[in-house]
Coordinates of C-alpha atoms and ligand atoms in Angstrom, one line a residue:
M9 CA 128.6 153.7 -100.2
S10 CA 131.2 155.1 -102.5
L11 CA 131.5 158.9 -103.4
R12 CA 130.9 158.1 -107.0
F13 CA 127.7 156.5 -106.1
L14 CA 126.4 159.3 -104.1
N15 CA 127.6 161.7 -106.8
R16 CA 125.4 159.6 -109.4
I17 CA 122.3 159.6 -107.0
R18 CA 122.8 163.3 -106.7
K19 CA 122.4 163.9 -110.3
T20 CA 119.3 161.8 -110.7
T21 CA 116.0 163.4 -111.4
G22 CA 114.5 161.4 -108.6
F23 CA 116.8 163.1 -106.2
R24 CA 116.3 166.6 -107.4
L25 CA 112.4 166.0 -107.4
T26 CA 112.7 164.7 -103.8
V27 CA 114.8 167.9 -102.8
W28 CA 112.2 170.3 -104.5
Y29 CA 109.3 168.4 -103.0
S30 CA 110.7 168.4 -99.5
A31 CA 111.9 171.8 -99.7
I32 CA 108.5 173.3 -100.8
F33 CA 106.7 171.2 -98.0
I34 CA 109.2 172.3 -95.3
L35 CA 109.2 176.0 -96.4
S36 CA 105.5 176.0 -96.5
S37 CA 105.3 174.4 -92.9
L38 CA 107.7 177.1 -91.9
A39 CA 105.7 180.0 -93.4
L40 CA 102.7 178.5 -91.7
F41 CA 104.2 178.6 -88.5
G42 CA 105.6 182.1 -88.9
I43 CA 102.2 183.4 -89.6
A44 CA 100.5 181.4 -86.7
Y45 CA 103.4 182.9 -84.5
V46 CA 103.0 186.6 -85.6
L47 CA 99.0 186.1 -85.3
L48 CA 99.2 184.7 -81.8
S49 CA 101.8 187.2 -80.4
S50 CA 99.7 190.1 -81.8
S51 CA 96.3 188.9 -80.5
L52 CA 98.1 188.1 -76.9
K53 CA 99.6 191.7 -77.0
Q54 CA 96.0 193.2 -78.1
K55 CA 94.5 191.1 -75.1
D56 CA 96.8 192.6 -72.8
H57 CA 96.5 196.0 -73.9
E58 CA 92.6 195.6 -73.7
T59 CA 92.9 194.3 -70.1
I60 CA 95.4 197.1 -69.1
Q61 CA 93.1 199.8 -70.7
A62 CA 90.1 198.5 -68.8
K63 CA 92.1 198.6 -65.5
L64 CA 93.1 202.2 -66.4
K65 CA 89.7 203.4 -66.9
D66 CA 88.7 201.6 -63.7
Y67 CA 91.3 203.3 -61.4
Q68 CA 90.8 206.6 -63.1
A69 CA 87.1 206.5 -62.0
Q70 CA 88.3 205.4 -58.5
Y71 CA 90.7 208.3 -58.3
R72 CA 87.9 210.8 -59.3
T73 CA 85.8 209.5 -56.5
G74 CA 88.5 209.6 -53.9
G75 CA 92.0 210.1 -54.9
I76 CA 94.9 207.9 -54.1
I77 CA 92.9 206.8 -50.9
A78 CA 90.1 205.2 -53.0
I79 CA 92.8 203.5 -55.2
R80 CA 94.6 202.0 -52.0
N81 CA 91.0 201.0 -50.9
E82 CA 90.2 199.2 -54.0
L83 CA 93.7 197.5 -54.0
N84 CA 92.9 196.5 -50.3
F85 CA 89.5 195.3 -51.2
E86 CA 91.0 193.0 -54.1
K87 CA 93.5 191.7 -51.8
Y88 CA 91.1 190.6 -49.3
A89 CA 88.8 189.2 -51.9
G90 CA 91.9 186.8 -52.8
K91 CA 92.4 188.2 -56.3
P92 CA 96.3 187.9 -57.3
N93 CA 97.8 191.3 -57.8
I94 CA 99.2 191.3 -61.3
F95 CA 99.0 195.0 -62.2
F96 CA 101.6 197.7 -61.7
I97 CA 99.9 200.9 -60.5
R98 CA 101.6 204.3 -60.2
V99 CA 100.2 207.7 -59.6
A100 CA 102.5 210.3 -60.5
G101 CA 102.3 214.1 -59.7
P102 CA 102.5 217.0 -62.1
K103 CA 106.4 217.0 -62.1
N104 CA 106.3 213.2 -62.8
Q105 CA 107.2 212.5 -59.1
T106 CA 105.9 209.2 -57.8
L107 CA 102.9 209.8 -55.4
F108 CA 101.6 206.2 -55.2
L109 CA 103.2 202.9 -56.2
S110 CA 101.9 199.4 -56.0
L111 CA 103.8 196.5 -57.6
P112 CA 102.6 193.0 -58.6
D113 CA 103.3 190.3 -56.1
Q114 CA 106.8 188.9 -56.0
W115 CA 108.3 191.7 -57.8
G116 CA 111.7 193.0 -56.9
N117 CA 112.6 196.7 -57.1
V118 CA 111.6 198.8 -60.0
D119 CA 113.8 201.1 -61.7
L120 CA 111.6 204.3 -60.9
K121 CA 114.1 206.6 -62.1
S122 CA 113.6 205.9 -65.7
L123 CA 109.7 206.5 -65.2
E124 CA 110.5 209.6 -63.0
N125 CA 112.8 211.0 -65.7
G126 CA 110.5 210.3 -68.6
D127 CA 108.5 212.9 -70.5
S128 CA 105.6 214.2 -68.3
S129 CA 103.9 215.8 -71.1
V130 CA 103.0 212.7 -72.7
K131 CA 99.3 212.3 -71.5
E132 CA 98.4 209.1 -73.0
S133 CA 100.9 206.6 -74.0
W134 CA 102.6 203.2 -73.7
T135 CA 105.9 202.7 -71.9
Y136 CA 108.0 199.7 -71.2
L137 CA 109.8 199.2 -67.9
R138 CA 112.3 196.6 -66.8
A139 CA 111.4 194.9 -63.6
G140 CA 114.3 194.2 -61.1
D141 CA 116.0 190.8 -61.7
R142 CA 113.2 189.7 -64.1
K143 CA 114.0 189.1 -67.8
K144 CA 110.7 190.5 -69.0
G145 CA 109.3 193.9 -68.0
V146 CA 105.9 195.4 -68.0
E147 CA 104.0 197.4 -70.4
I148 CA 102.5 200.4 -68.9
A149 CA 99.7 202.7 -70.2
S150 CA 99.4 206.2 -68.9
A151 CA 96.5 208.5 -68.8
P152 CA 96.0 212.0 -67.1
L153 CA 93.9 212.5 -64.0
P154 CA 91.8 215.5 -63.4
D155 CA 94.1 217.4 -60.9
G156 CA 97.2 217.4 -63.2
C157 CA 98.4 214.2 -61.8
S158 CA 98.8 211.1 -64.2
L159 CA 97.9 207.5 -63.5
Q160 CA 99.9 204.5 -64.9
I161 CA 98.9 200.9 -65.1
G162 CA 101.2 198.0 -66.3
K163 CA 101.1 194.4 -66.7
N164 CA 103.6 191.9 -66.4
M165 CA 104.6 190.4 -70.1
E166 CA 106.1 187.5 -68.5
N167 CA 103.0 185.1 -69.1
R168 CA 103.0 186.1 -72.7
E169 CA 106.4 185.6 -73.1
E170 CA 106.2 182.2 -71.5
L171 CA 103.3 181.2 -73.9
L172 CA 105.1 182.2 -77.0
E173 CA 108.4 180.4 -75.8
S174 CA 106.5 177.1 -75.4
F175 CA 105.0 177.8 -78.7
R176 CA 108.6 178.2 -80.2
K177 CA 109.6 174.9 -78.4
A178 CA 106.7 172.9 -79.6
F179 CA 107.5 174.2 -83.1
I180 CA 111.1 172.7 -82.7
G181 CA 109.6 169.4 -81.5
V182 CA 107.0 169.3 -84.6
M183 CA 109.5 170.5 -87.0
I184 CA 111.7 167.3 -86.8
P185 CA 108.7 165.1 -87.8
V186 CA 107.6 167.5 -90.4
I187 CA 111.1 167.5 -92.0
L188 CA 111.0 163.8 -91.8
L189 CA 107.7 163.6 -93.4
G190 CA 108.7 166.1 -96.0
V191 CA 111.6 164.1 -97.3
I192 CA 109.6 160.7 -97.2
G193 CA 106.6 162.4 -98.9
G194 CA 109.0 164.0 -101.4
Q195 CA 110.6 160.6 -102.2
F196 CA 107.2 159.0 -102.5
L197 CA 105.9 161.7 -104.9
A198 CA 109.1 161.6 -106.8
F199 CA 108.9 157.9 -107.1
R200 CA 105.3 158.0 -108.3
A201 CA 105.9 160.8 -110.7
L202 CA 108.9 159.1 -112.4
R203 CA 107.2 155.6 -112.5
P204 CA 106.3 156.2 -116.4
I205 CA 109.8 157.1 -117.0
R206 CA 111.3 154.1 -115.3
H207 CA 108.9 151.9 -117.4
L208 CA 110.1 153.5 -120.3
I209 CA 113.9 153.0 -119.6
N210 CA 113.1 149.3 -118.8
T211 CA 111.2 148.8 -122.0
V212 CA 113.8 150.6 -124.1
R213 CA 116.6 148.4 -122.3
A214 CA 114.7 145.2 -123.1
I215 CA 114.4 146.1 -126.8
T216 CA 117.9 146.9 -127.0
A217 CA 118.9 143.8 -125.1
T218 CA 116.8 141.3 -127.0
G219 CA 116.3 143.2 -130.3
K220 CA 112.5 142.3 -130.0
I221 CA 110.3 145.2 -130.7
D222 CA 107.1 143.7 -129.3
S223 CA 107.6 145.0 -125.7
R224 CA 105.2 147.9 -124.8
V225 CA 105.5 150.3 -121.9
P226 CA 102.8 149.7 -119.2
T227 CA 100.3 152.8 -119.4
G228 CA 99.0 154.5 -116.3
Q229 CA 95.7 155.9 -115.8
T230 CA 96.5 159.4 -114.8
G231 CA 96.2 160.9 -118.2
D232 CA 99.0 163.4 -117.7
E233 CA 101.7 164.3 -120.0
L234 CA 104.0 161.3 -119.2
D235 CA 101.0 159.1 -119.8
E236 CA 100.6 160.7 -123.1
L237 CA 104.4 160.3 -123.8
V238 CA 104.0 156.6 -123.0
L239 CA 101.1 156.1 -125.4
L240 CA 102.9 158.0 -128.1
F241 CA 106.1 155.8 -127.5
N242 CA 103.8 152.6 -127.7
Q243 CA 102.3 153.9 -131.0
M244 CA 105.6 154.5 -132.2
L245 CA 106.9 151.1 -131.5
G246 CA 103.7 149.8 -132.8
Q247 CA 104.4 151.6 -136.3
I248 CA 108.2 150.6 -136.1
E249 CA 107.0 146.9 -135.6
V250 CA 104.7 147.2 -138.8
L251 CA 107.5 148.7 -140.8
I252 CA 110.0 146.1 -139.6
N253 CA 107.5 143.3 -140.1
G254 CA 106.8 144.7 -143.7
M255 CA 110.5 144.8 -144.7
K256 CA 111.0 141.4 -143.3
E257 CA 108.1 140.1 -145.3
T258 CA 109.5 142.0 -148.5
L259 CA 112.9 140.7 -148.0
D260 CA 111.5 137.1 -147.6
N261 CA 109.4 137.6 -150.8
V262 CA 112.1 139.1 -152.8
A263 CA 114.4 136.2 -151.7
H264 CA 111.6 133.8 -152.7
D265 CA 111.0 135.5 -155.9
L266 CA 114.6 135.8 -156.9
R267 CA 115.3 132.2 -156.2
T268 CA 113.0 131.1 -159.2
P269 CA 114.7 133.1 -162.0
M270 CA 118.3 132.6 -160.6
T271 CA 117.6 128.7 -160.5
R272 CA 116.3 128.8 -163.9
L273 CA 119.3 131.1 -165.1
R274 CA 121.7 128.5 -163.5
G275 CA 119.8 125.5 -165.1
V276 CA 120.0 127.0 -168.6
A277 CA 123.7 128.2 -168.1
E278 CA 124.5 124.6 -167.0
L279 CA 122.9 123.1 -170.1
A280 CA 124.7 125.6 -172.3
L281 CA 128.0 124.6 -170.9
Q282 CA 127.5 120.8 -171.4
A283 CA 130.3 119.7 -173.8
D284 CA 128.5 118.8 -177.1
Q285 CA 125.9 121.6 -177.5
S286 CA 125.3 123.2 -180.8
P287 CA 125.9 126.8 -181.3
D288 CA 122.2 127.1 -181.9
T289 CA 121.3 125.7 -178.5
C290 CA 124.0 127.8 -176.9
R291 CA 122.4 131.1 -178.4
E292 CA 119.1 129.9 -177.4
A293 CA 120.4 129.4 -173.7
L294 CA 122.0 132.8 -173.8
A295 CA 118.9 134.5 -174.8
D296 CA 116.9 132.7 -172.0
C297 CA 119.7 133.8 -169.7
L298 CA 119.4 137.4 -170.9
E299 CA 115.4 137.3 -170.4
E300 CA 115.7 136.0 -166.9
S301 CA 118.4 138.5 -166.0
E302 CA 116.3 141.3 -167.4
R303 CA 113.4 140.0 -165.1
V304 CA 115.4 140.0 -162.0
L305 CA 116.9 143.4 -163.0
K306 CA 113.4 144.8 -163.7
M307 CA 112.3 143.6 -160.3
L308 CA 114.9 144.9 -158.6
N309 CA 114.7 148.4 -160.3
T310 CA 111.0 148.4 -159.4
L311 CA 111.7 147.6 -155.9
M312 CA 114.2 150.5 -155.8
D313 CA 111.7 152.9 -157.4
I314 CA 108.9 152.0 -154.9
S315 CA 111.1 152.4 -151.8
E316 CA 112.4 155.7 -153.3
A317 CA 109.0 156.9 -153.8
E318 CA 107.8 155.9 -150.4
T319 CA 110.7 157.4 -148.5
G320 CA 110.2 160.5 -150.4
A321 CA 113.8 160.3 -152.0
L322 CA 112.4 159.9 -155.6
K323 CA 113.0 163.1 -157.5
L324 CA 110.3 164.2 -159.3
K325 CA 110.9 166.4 -162.5
L326 CA 107.8 168.5 -162.2
E327 CA 106.5 170.2 -165.2
P328 CA 102.9 170.9 -166.9
V329 CA 101.7 167.6 -168.3
N330 CA 98.8 167.2 -170.7
I331 CA 97.4 164.2 -169.1
S332 CA 95.1 163.5 -172.4
E333 CA 98.4 163.3 -174.5
L334 CA 99.9 161.0 -171.9
L335 CA 97.0 158.7 -171.8
G336 CA 97.0 158.7 -175.7
N337 CA 100.6 157.7 -175.7
V338 CA 99.9 154.9 -173.0
V339 CA 96.9 153.6 -175.0
E340 CA 99.0 153.7 -178.3
L341 CA 101.6 151.8 -176.7
Y342 CA 99.5 149.0 -175.7
R343 CA 97.3 149.0 -178.9
Y344 CA 99.1 145.6 -180.2
V345 CA 98.6 143.9 -176.9
A346 CA 94.8 144.8 -177.0
E347 CA 94.6 144.0 -180.4
D348 CA 96.1 140.6 -180.0
K349 CA 93.5 139.9 -177.1
Q350 CA 90.7 141.0 -179.2
L351 CA 90.2 143.8 -176.6
V352 CA 88.1 147.0 -177.2
V353 CA 89.9 150.0 -175.5
H354 CA 87.5 153.0 -175.3
T355 CA 88.8 156.4 -174.4
A356 CA 87.0 159.4 -173.3
Y357 CA 88.9 162.6 -172.1
P358 CA 89.1 166.2 -173.3
R359 CA 91.9 167.4 -175.5
E360 CA 93.8 169.3 -172.9
L361 CA 93.9 168.2 -169.2
Y362 CA 96.9 169.7 -167.6
V363 CA 98.4 169.1 -164.2
T364 CA 101.8 169.5 -162.6
A365 CA 103.5 166.3 -162.7
D366 CA 106.7 164.0 -163.5
R367 CA 105.7 163.0 -167.1
H368 CA 107.9 160.0 -167.0
R369 CA 106.8 158.6 -163.6
L370 CA 103.0 159.4 -164.3
Q371 CA 103.2 157.5 -167.6
Q372 CA 104.9 154.4 -165.7
A373 CA 101.9 154.6 -163.2
L374 CA 99.2 154.7 -165.9
A375 CA 101.0 152.2 -168.1
N376 CA 101.0 149.7 -165.1
L377 CA 97.1 150.1 -164.6
L378 CA 96.5 149.8 -168.4
D379 CA 98.9 146.9 -168.4
N380 CA 96.8 145.1 -165.6
A381 CA 93.5 145.9 -167.3
L382 CA 94.7 144.4 -170.4
K383 CA 96.3 141.5 -168.8
Y384 CA 93.5 140.4 -166.5
T385 CA 90.6 141.1 -168.9
P386 CA 89.8 138.0 -171.0
S387 CA 89.6 138.0 -175.0
G388 CA 86.7 140.0 -176.3
G389 CA 86.3 142.1 -173.2
R390 CA 86.3 146.0 -172.9
V391 CA 88.7 148.5 -171.4
E392 CA 87.8 152.1 -170.8
V393 CA 90.3 155.0 -170.3
E394 CA 88.5 158.0 -169.0
A395 CA 89.7 161.4 -167.6
D396 CA 88.0 164.6 -166.3
A397 CA 88.9 167.7 -164.6
H398 CA 87.5 168.7 -161.2
P399 CA 88.2 172.1 -159.5
Q400 CA 91.3 170.9 -157.6
E401 CA 92.2 167.7 -159.2
V402 CA 92.1 165.6 -162.3
V403 CA 90.7 162.1 -162.1
I404 CA 91.8 159.3 -164.3
D405 CA 89.7 156.1 -164.5
I406 CA 90.7 152.8 -165.9
K407 CA 87.9 150.3 -166.0
D408 CA 88.1 146.8 -167.3
S409 CA 85.3 143.9 -167.9
G410 CA 87.9 141.5 -166.2
P411 CA 87.2 138.9 -163.4
G412 CA 87.2 141.5 -160.7
I413 CA 89.0 141.3 -157.4
P414 CA 87.8 139.4 -154.3
L415 CA 86.8 141.8 -151.5
E416 CA 89.4 140.3 -149.0
E417 CA 92.3 140.7 -151.5
I418 CA 91.6 144.2 -152.2
P419 CA 93.5 145.8 -149.2
K420 CA 96.5 143.4 -150.0
I421 CA 96.9 144.2 -153.7
W422 CA 98.9 147.2 -152.9
D423 CA 101.6 145.5 -151.1
R424 CA 104.9 144.7 -152.6
L425 CA 105.2 141.3 -154.3
Y426 CA 101.6 140.5 -153.6
R427 CA 99.8 138.6 -156.3
G428 CA 96.2 137.5 -156.3
D429 CA 95.3 133.7 -156.2
Q430 CA 93.6 133.8 -159.7
S431 CA 96.5 135.9 -161.2
R432 CA 99.2 133.2 -160.8
S433 CA 98.8 132.1 -164.3
Q434 CA 99.4 135.5 -165.7
R435 CA 102.9 137.1 -166.1
G436 CA 103.8 139.6 -163.4
L437 CA 106.1 140.5 -160.2
G438 CA 103.2 141.6 -158.0
L439 CA 105.0 145.1 -157.9
G440 CA 103.0 147.0 -160.5
L441 CA 100.2 148.4 -158.1
S442 CA 102.7 149.2 -155.1
L443 CA 104.7 151.3 -157.7
V444 CA 101.6 153.0 -159.0
K445 CA 100.4 153.9 -155.4
A446 CA 104.0 155.1 -154.5
I447 CA 104.2 157.4 -157.5
V448 CA 100.6 158.8 -157.2
A449 CA 101.4 159.3 -153.4
A450 CA 104.7 161.1 -154.3
H451 CA 102.5 163.6 -156.4
R452 CA 100.3 163.9 -153.2
G453 CA 97.4 162.0 -155.0
Q454 CA 95.4 159.0 -154.3
V455 CA 94.6 155.8 -156.2
E456 CA 91.4 153.7 -155.2
V457 CA 89.8 150.5 -156.5
T458 CA 86.2 149.5 -156.7
S459 CA 85.6 146.0 -158.2
E460 CA 83.0 143.4 -158.6
L461 CA 83.5 139.7 -159.3
G462 CA 82.6 138.7 -162.7
V463 CA 81.7 142.3 -163.6
G464 CA 85.1 144.0 -163.6
S465 CA 87.5 146.6 -161.9
R466 CA 87.8 150.2 -161.9
F467 CA 91.0 151.9 -160.7
S468 CA 90.7 155.8 -160.2
V469 CA 93.8 158.0 -159.9
H470 CA 93.2 161.4 -158.2
L471 CA 95.9 163.8 -158.9
P472 CA 95.9 167.4 -157.8
K473 CA 96.4 169.9 -160.3
Q474 CA 99.5 171.4 -158.3
P475 CA 101.2 168.7 -156.1
Ligands
ADP29 P1 100.9 141.7 -160.9 O1 99.9 142.3 -161.8 O2 102.2 141.6 -161.3 O3 100.5 140.4 -160.3 P2 100.0 144.0 -159.5 O4 100.8 144.8 -158.2 O5 100.0 144.8 -160.6 O6 100.9 142.7 -159.6 O7 98.7 143.6 -159.0 C1 98.7 142.9 -157.8 C2 97.4 141.9 -157.8 O8 96.1 142.7 -158.1 C3 97.3 141.2 -159.0 O9 98.1 139.9 -158.8 C4 95.8 140.8 -159.3 O10 95.6 139.7 -158.3 C5 95.2 142.1 -158.8 N1 94.7 142.9 -159.9 C6 95.5 144.1 -160.4 N2 94.8 144.5 -161.3 C7 93.8 143.9 -161.7 C8 92.7 144.0 -162.5 N3 92.5 144.9 -163.3 N4 91.8 143.1 -162.4 C9 91.9 142.0 -161.7 N5 92.8 141.9 -160.7 C10 93.7 142.8 -160.6

């Protein structure tokens, strides 16, 4: 394993999480052991103290009945009864001189001087005494006797220390598997916690390698933040996919729709270039070319406008606009078209109906709706243009008595370059409604349609008074 590889591992989140998990586990185990050790040691000490105190009281009573002889008799009695002698017993005179001393079995000499030199005024106290060659000493409790002497009872601390020693040894033995468990457990937890991230990385890698956006990150069932991230990431991928597919489709449609006028343009130009053409034929061909190029230009401009409006790049020149005046202009603009088709255009709106909007863009949108109404309504039909003010918005309705739109086509009519099946015979680019929707949305408004086959359609534009 090279040093660089180890360095890379060290920087990974997995490694850091493993270290954190293991450290917390090991430190918790250490703390737990520490607490258990302190509790055990203090409870052993307390138990020893209780035993010594009980013995002290016992021998105090013996002394009261028969002095040192009674204590000696009691000791002899215990010896014959086979009880092990585990207590240090000392009777000290008023000047702290040793009057009687009994040491536990198998004890060496005791440093009596330190006891005799000790403070004799302490009537009830605990002392610690080292015992001969032993590493541990005795704990001694002292109590006064009625005749001015004092009684000292002590107990060997060796047993207690041995128990604590074996506890410490057991801890060292246990700590090795605990550390191993901590590291393995930490690795497992880090592996589990980072699983969604690994899936995310793999999916992003697959998308960048293949360019296909249809891959999705497998979702877990934990419902935690990482799961939420994965869900949101998948949602984002879904939206990007829809967007890319939409763009592809639009591009295909544009290419398809451009091919027809361009082919026609080329055909007309070729015809005009043929040798023996009269000037009139050439002029006519040029006029056709102009018309076709106008059509292509219009289509491209409208596409640009739609995408600008949709992406928010369309700069709106907002000003107070009287919708009634605007509708009057639009109706006037299409008066000849309506008359030509013998259509009745009925208008109904108050004299003044103000909104803050971009006059030119709004007129473009309303003109498109009226253009469609007139275009799709057969001769002798009726078109109604109405507008009314509501508390927060102005609603403009353009209603016709045309063929209506089939229910399944309604969601598609707002798509770029979409043209209804029955509308192929009419002029059009399939961009009008997309532009209307984009312009209205840029004004933070909404446009909706209700339509009934054979009865007609109603397009309603809801514009907030202040976008
Ligand atoms: P175009 O009119 O150029 O085809 P539009 O985007 O303006 O494109 O409209 C999309 C489609 O919606 C039309 O092809 C037509 O099928 C349908 N449509 C729009 N307005 C009307 C209407 N007033 N009556 C019936 N159909 C309509």
